[in-house]
């Protein structure tokens, strides 16, 4: 009878699993940034939103902070100016989001299909407006819209700085500035689509349009949803374009968007409690819309 010797236990190879201390050390920079730039400002805004400044007695002692619970939130939610700003942003998003994402996707598909010559020149030309600071871009377009100075006031069938034309004017500025950014994102995603799949589709007789609709666009659907989330959040935070145009026209009020409403409350009316409450409500709206879009994205990806 042969006795089989027991196997020796595997020796340690010298590798050690990273300790918990090393994991915390790697995560510490992100945690500190998250704490300092996100959590602390949100907590301070929540604190401010529960207080308001009121004069005591005859007012000789100056204003003092008074705890008012949710009164600032009720003031914002019942303010007609805030409602008007939300309506303006909603109309802006309904025009801007499909226009910009659709245009960016179309340009990216054309560039990927090599249907244009001098591709790098086209990429640089569409991306260049994104490199221009928002205030500078707004001033350039404001002068283009200005009567007796800019050419667009005579070419357009409507007054670009009038009450009826201010919305298309702001949509044009924002689309001009952010279109190239999304073109680069979509074009980069399209470059990851397997070339052998595209070649097989071409061999099967699929044309460029059928290939784009049936293969390329479904392949980059997650990227499109991420761009949609960022665009929706950016639309809710619309601030720079109306702020710049407000100095050129009376069609844009100081509370034309929720972000302008926050700015007016904090730095013109000095009502920090109302400004903080409006900021919290705007942040909640961004979070809810982002969660909704991501949920739809996850459902379509299954």
mmCIF file of C-alpha atoms in Angstrom, residues 16 75 83 101 113 128 131-132 157 165 178 183 225 235 274 285 289 296:
data_model
loop_
_atom_site.group_PDB
_atom_site.id
_atom_site.type_symbol
_atom_site.label_atom_id
_atom_site.label_comp_id
_atom_site.label_asym_id
_atom_site.label_seq_id
_atom_site.Cartn_x
_atom_site.Cartn_y
_atom_site.Cartn_z
ATOM 1 C CA UNK A 16 0.059 41.167 0.596
ATOM 2 C CA UNK A 75 -41.507 82.368 0.177
ATOM 3 C CA UNK A 83 -42.275 80.640 -11.156
ATOM 4 C CA UNK A 101 -27.698 66.943 -28.850
ATOM 5 C CA UNK A 113 -18.298 58.391 -41.722
ATOM 6 C CA UNK A 128 -13.216 76.390 -30.821
ATOM 7 C CA UNK A 131 -12.633 77.390 -25.616
ATOM 8 C CA UNK A 132 -14.077 80.912 -25.540
ATOM 9 C CA UNK A 157 -36.895 88.361 -39.156
ATOM 10 C CA UNK A 165 -36.726 87.006 -29.714
ATOM 11 C CA UNK A 178 -21.525 73.764 -26.262
ATOM 12 C CA UNK A 183 -19.419 66.605 -30.964
ATOM 13 C CA UNK A 225 -27.519 59.560 -22.025
ATOM 14 C CA UNK A 235 -29.940 74.064 -18.720
ATOM 15 C CA UNK A 274 -34.123 83.206 0.483
ATOM 16 C CA UNK A 285 -34.486 69.641 -9.124
ATOM 17 C CA UNK A 289 -33.883 65.040 -13.153
ATOM 18 C CA UNK A 296 -34.260 55.631 -18.033
#
